[in-house]
PDB file of C-alpha atoms in Angstrom:
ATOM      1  CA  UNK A 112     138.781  77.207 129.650  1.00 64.00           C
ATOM      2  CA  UNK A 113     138.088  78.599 133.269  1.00 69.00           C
ATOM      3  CA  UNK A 114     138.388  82.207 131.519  1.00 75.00           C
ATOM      4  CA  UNK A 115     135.223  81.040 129.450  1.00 72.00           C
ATOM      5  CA  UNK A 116     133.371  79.267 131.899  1.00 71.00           C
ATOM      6  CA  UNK A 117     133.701  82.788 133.919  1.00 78.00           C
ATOM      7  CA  UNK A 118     132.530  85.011 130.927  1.00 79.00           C
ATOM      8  CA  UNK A 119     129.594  82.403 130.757  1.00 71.00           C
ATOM      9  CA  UNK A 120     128.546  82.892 134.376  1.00 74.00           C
ATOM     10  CA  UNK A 121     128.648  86.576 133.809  1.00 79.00           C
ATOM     11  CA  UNK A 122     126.543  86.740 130.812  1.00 75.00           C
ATOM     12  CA  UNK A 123     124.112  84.080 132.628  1.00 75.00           C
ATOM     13  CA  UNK A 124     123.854  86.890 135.850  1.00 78.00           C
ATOM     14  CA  UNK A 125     123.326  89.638 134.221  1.00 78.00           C
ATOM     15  CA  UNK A 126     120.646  88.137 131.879  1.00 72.00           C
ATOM     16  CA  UNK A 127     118.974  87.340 135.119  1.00 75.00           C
ATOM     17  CA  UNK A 128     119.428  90.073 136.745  1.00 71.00           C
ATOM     18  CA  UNK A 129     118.087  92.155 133.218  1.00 72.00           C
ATOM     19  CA  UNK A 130     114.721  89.530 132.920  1.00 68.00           C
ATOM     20  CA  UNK A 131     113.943  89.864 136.704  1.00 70.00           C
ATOM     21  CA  UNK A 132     113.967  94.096 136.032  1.00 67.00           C
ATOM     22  CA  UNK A 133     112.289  93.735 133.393  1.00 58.00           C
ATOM     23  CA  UNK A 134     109.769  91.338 135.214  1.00 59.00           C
ATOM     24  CA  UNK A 135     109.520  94.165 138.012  1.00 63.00           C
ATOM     25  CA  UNK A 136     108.153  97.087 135.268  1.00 53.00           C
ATOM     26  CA  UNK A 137     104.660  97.729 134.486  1.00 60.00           C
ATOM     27  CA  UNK A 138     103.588  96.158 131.421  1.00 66.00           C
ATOM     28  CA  UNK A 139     103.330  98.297 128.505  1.00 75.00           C
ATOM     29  CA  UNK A 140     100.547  98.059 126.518  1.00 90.00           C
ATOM     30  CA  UNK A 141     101.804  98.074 122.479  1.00 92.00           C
ATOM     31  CA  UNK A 142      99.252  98.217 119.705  1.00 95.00           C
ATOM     32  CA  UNK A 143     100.047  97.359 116.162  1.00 96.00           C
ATOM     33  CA  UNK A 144      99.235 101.241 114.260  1.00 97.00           C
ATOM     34  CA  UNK A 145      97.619 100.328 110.586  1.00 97.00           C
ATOM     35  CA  UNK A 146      96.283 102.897 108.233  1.00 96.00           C
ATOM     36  CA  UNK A 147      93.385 102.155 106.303  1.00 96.00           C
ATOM     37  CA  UNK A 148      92.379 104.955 103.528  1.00 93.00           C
ATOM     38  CA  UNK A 149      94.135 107.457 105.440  1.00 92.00           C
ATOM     39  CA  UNK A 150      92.561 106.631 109.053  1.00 94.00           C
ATOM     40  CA  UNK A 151      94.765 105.359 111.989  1.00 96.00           C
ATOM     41  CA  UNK A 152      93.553 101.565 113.091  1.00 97.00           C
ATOM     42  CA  UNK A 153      95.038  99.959 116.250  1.00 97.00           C
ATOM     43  CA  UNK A 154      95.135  96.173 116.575  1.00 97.00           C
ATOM     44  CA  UNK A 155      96.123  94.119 119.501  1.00 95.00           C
ATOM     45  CA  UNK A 156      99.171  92.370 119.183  1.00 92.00           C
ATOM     46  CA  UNK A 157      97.444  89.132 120.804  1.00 91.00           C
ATOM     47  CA  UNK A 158      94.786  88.722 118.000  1.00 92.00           C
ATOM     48  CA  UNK A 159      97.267  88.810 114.792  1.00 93.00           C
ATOM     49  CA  UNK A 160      99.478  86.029 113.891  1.00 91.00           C
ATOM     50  CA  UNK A 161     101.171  88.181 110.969  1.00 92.00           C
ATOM     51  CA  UNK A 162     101.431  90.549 108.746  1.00 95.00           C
ATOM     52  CA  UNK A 163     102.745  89.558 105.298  1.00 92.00           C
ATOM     53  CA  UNK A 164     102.547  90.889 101.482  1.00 92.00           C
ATOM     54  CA  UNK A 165      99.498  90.644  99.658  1.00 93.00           C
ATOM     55  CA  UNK A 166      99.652  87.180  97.441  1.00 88.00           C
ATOM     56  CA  UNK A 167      97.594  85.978  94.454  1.00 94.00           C
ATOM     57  CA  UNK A 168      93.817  86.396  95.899  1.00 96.00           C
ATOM     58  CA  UNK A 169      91.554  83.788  94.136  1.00 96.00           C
ATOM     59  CA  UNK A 170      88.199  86.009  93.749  1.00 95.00           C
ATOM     60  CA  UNK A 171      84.905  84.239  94.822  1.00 93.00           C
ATOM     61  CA  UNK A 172      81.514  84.430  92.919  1.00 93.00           C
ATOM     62  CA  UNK A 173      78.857  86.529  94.049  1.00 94.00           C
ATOM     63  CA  UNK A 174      80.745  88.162  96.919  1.00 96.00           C
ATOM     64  CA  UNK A 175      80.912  91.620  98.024  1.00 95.00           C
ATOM     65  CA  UNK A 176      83.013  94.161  96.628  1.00 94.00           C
ATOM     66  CA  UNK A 177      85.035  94.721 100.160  1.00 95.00           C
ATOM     67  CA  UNK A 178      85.707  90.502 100.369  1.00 96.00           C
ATOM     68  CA  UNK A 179      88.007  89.997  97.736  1.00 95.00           C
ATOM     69  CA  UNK A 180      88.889  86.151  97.690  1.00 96.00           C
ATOM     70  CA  UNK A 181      90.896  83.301  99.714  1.00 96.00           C
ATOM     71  CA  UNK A 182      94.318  83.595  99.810  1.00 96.00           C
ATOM     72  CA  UNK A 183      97.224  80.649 100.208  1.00 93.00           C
ATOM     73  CA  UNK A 184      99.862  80.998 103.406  1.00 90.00           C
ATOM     74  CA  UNK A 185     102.062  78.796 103.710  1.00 88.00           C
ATOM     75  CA  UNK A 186      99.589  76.521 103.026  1.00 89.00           C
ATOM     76  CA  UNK A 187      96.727  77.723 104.742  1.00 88.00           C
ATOM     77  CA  UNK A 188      93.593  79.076 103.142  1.00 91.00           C
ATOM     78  CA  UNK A 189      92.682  82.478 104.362  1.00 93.00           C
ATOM     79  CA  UNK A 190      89.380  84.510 103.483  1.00 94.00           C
ATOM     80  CA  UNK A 191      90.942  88.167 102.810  1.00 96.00           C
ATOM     81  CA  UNK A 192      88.773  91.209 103.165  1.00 96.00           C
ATOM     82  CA  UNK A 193      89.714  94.983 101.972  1.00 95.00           C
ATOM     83  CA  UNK A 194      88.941  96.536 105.453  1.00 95.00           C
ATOM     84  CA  UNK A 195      89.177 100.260 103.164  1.00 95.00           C
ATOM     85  CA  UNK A 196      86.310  98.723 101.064  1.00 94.00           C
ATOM     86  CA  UNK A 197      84.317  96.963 103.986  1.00 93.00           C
ATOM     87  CA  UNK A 198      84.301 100.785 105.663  1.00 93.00           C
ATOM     88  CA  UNK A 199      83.007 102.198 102.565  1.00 92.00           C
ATOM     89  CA  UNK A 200      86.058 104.815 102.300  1.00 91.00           C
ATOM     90  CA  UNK A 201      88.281 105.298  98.958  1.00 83.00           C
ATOM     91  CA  UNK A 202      91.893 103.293  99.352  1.00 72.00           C
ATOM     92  CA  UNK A 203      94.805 105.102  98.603  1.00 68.00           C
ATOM     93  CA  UNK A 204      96.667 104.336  95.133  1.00 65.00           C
ATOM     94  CA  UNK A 205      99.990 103.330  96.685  1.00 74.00           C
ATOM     95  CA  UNK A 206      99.076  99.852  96.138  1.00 78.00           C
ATOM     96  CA  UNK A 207     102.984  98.687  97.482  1.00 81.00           C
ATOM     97  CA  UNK A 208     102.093  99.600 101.106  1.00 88.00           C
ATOM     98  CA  UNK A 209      99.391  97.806 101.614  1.00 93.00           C
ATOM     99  CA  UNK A 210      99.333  94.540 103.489  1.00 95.00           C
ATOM    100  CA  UNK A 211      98.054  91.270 105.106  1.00 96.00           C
ATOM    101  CA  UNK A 212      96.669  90.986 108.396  1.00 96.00           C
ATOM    102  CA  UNK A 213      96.529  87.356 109.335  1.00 95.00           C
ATOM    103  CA  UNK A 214      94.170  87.153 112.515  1.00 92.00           C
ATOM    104  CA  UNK A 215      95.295  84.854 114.937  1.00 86.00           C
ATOM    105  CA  UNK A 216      94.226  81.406 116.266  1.00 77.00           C
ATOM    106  CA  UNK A 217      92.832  83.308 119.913  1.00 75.00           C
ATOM    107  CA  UNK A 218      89.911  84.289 117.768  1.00 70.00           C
ATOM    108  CA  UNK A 219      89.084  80.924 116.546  1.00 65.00           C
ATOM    109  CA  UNK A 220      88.990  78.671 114.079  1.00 72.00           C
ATOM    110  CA  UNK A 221      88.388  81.663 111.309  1.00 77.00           C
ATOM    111  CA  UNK A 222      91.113  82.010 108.732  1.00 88.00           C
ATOM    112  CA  UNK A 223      90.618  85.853 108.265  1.00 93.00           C
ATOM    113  CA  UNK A 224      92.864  88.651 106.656  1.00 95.00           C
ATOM    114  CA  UNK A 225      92.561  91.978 106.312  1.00 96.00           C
ATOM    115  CA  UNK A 226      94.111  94.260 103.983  1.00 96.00           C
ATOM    116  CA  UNK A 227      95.020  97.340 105.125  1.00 96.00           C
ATOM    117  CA  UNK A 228      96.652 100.621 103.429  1.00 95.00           C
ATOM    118  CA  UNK A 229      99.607 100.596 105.398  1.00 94.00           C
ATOM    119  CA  UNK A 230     101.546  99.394 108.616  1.00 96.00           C
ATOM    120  CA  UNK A 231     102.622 102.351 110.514  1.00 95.00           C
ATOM    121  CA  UNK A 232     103.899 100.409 113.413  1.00 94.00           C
ATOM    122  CA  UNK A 233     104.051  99.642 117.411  1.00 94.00           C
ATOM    123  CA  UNK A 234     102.410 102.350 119.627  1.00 94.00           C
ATOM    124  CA  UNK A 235     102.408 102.023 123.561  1.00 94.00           C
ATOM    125  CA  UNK A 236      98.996 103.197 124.882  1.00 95.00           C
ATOM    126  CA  UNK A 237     100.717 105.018 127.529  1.00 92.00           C
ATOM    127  CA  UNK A 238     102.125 107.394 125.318  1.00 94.00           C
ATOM    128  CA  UNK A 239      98.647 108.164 124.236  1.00 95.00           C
ATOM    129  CA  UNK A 240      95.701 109.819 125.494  1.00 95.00           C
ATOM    130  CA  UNK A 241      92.153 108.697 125.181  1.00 93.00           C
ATOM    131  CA  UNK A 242      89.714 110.648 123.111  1.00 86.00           C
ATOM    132  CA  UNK A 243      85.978 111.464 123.182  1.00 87.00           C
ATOM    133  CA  UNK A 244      85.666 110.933 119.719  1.00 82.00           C
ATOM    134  CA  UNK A 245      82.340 109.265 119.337  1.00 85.00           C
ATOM    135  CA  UNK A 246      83.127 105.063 118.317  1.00 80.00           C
ATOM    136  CA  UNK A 247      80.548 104.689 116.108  1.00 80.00           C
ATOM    137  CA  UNK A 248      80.967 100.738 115.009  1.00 90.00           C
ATOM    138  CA  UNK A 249      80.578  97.752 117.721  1.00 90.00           C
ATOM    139  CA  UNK A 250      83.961  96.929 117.269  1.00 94.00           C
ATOM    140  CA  UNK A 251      85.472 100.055 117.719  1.00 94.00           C
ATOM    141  CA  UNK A 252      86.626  99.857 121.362  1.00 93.00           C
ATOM    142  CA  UNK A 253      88.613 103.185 122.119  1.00 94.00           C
ATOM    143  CA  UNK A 254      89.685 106.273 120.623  1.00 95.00           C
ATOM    144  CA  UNK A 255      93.451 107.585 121.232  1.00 96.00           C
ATOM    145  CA  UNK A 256      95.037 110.647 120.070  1.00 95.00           C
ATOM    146  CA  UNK A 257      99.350 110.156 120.163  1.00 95.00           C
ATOM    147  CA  UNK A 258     101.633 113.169 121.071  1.00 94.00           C
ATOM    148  CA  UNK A 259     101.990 114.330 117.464  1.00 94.00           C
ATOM    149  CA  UNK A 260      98.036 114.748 117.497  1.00 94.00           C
ATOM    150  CA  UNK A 261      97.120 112.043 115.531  1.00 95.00           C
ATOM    151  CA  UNK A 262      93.794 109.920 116.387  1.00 95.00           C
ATOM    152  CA  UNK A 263      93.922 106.196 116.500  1.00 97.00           C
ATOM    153  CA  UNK A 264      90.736 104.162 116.925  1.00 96.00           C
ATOM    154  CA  UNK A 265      91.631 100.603 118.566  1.00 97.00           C
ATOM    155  CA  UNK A 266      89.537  97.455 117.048  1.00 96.00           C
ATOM    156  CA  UNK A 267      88.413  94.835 118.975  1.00 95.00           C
ATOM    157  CA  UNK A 268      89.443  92.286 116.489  1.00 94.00           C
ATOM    158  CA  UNK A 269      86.875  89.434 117.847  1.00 92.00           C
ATOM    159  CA  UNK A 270      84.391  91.556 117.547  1.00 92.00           C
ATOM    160  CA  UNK A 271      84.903  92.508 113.775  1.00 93.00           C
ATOM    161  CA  UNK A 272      85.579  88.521 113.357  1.00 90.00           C
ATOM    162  CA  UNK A 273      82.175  87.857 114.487  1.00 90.00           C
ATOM    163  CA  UNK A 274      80.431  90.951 113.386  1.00 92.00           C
ATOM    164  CA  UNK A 275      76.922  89.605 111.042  1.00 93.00           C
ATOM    165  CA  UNK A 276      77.674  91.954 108.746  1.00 92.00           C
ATOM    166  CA  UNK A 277      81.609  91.398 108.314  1.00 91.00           C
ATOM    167  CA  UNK A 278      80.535  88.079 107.830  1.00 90.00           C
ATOM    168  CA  UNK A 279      77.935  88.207 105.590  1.00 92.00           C
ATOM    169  CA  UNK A 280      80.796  88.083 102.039  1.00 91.00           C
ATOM    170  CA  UNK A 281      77.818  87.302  99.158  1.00 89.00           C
ATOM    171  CA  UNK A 282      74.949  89.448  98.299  1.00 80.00           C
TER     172      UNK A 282
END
């Protein structure tokens, strides 16, 4: 019994001693990396509260090609948007990567998702440099390019929530 309570007290330690290093680094910046018709998208982690599979999207009358429908999550009604579309570009056929983005409750009360081609994964700004490439949407906040070369332009997901013409859905 006084064996365990030992082991205990040194798992308790070191987990302290492990949180209060990792308290002591410099915060790392992480971006979630999405594709959308080829082109590298980074979100903030902050401003998504998932990313799920692509459900049965109930289509709405008279809307835009690029705003496909409302979706059900777990009971939740989401408006769902083909970001691919909404950009005007050509979506790739591999219709099995693509996925949900859920935006999160920081941006409001909007129930939002965007679909995207595919979820690459985390990237830590840090690793990246920034880019010159001209942003050419309000949303668009920076432009990275990672160490393999690959550019990476990082949405300001409020503003695309709010932008009049993301949110005008019917013609």
């Amino acid at each position: 019994m006084a064996r365990d309570r030992n082991r205990l007290r040194e798992f308790q330690q070191a987990l302290a001693l492990r949180l209060r290093q990792a308290a002591e680094l410099p915060q790392r910046q992480s971006r979630l990396a999405v594709q959308v018709a080829g082109r590298g998208y980074l979100f903030n982690l902050d401003d998504i509260s998932e990313v799920a599979p692509i459900a049965d999207i109930t289509a709405v009358p008279l809307a835009r090609e690029w705003f496909l429908g409302v979706t059900n999550v777990r009971g939740g009604l989401y408006a769902v948007s083909d970001m691919a579309a909404w950009l005007g570009l050509h979506a790739p056929s591999d219709i099995g990567a693509r996925r949900l983005i859920l935006l999160g409750q920081r941006l409001g009360k909007q129930r939002a998702g965007l679909i995207v081609s595919r979820v690459v994964g985390l990237r830590l700004l840090d690793e990246m440099s920034t880019h010159d490439a001209p942003l050419l949407r309000g949303w668009e906040c920076a432009s990275w390019v990672d160490r393999d070369g690959v550019a990476w332009v990082e949405v300001d997901l409020a503003q695309l929530a709010s932008d009049p013409e993301f949110l005008q859905v019917v013609h």
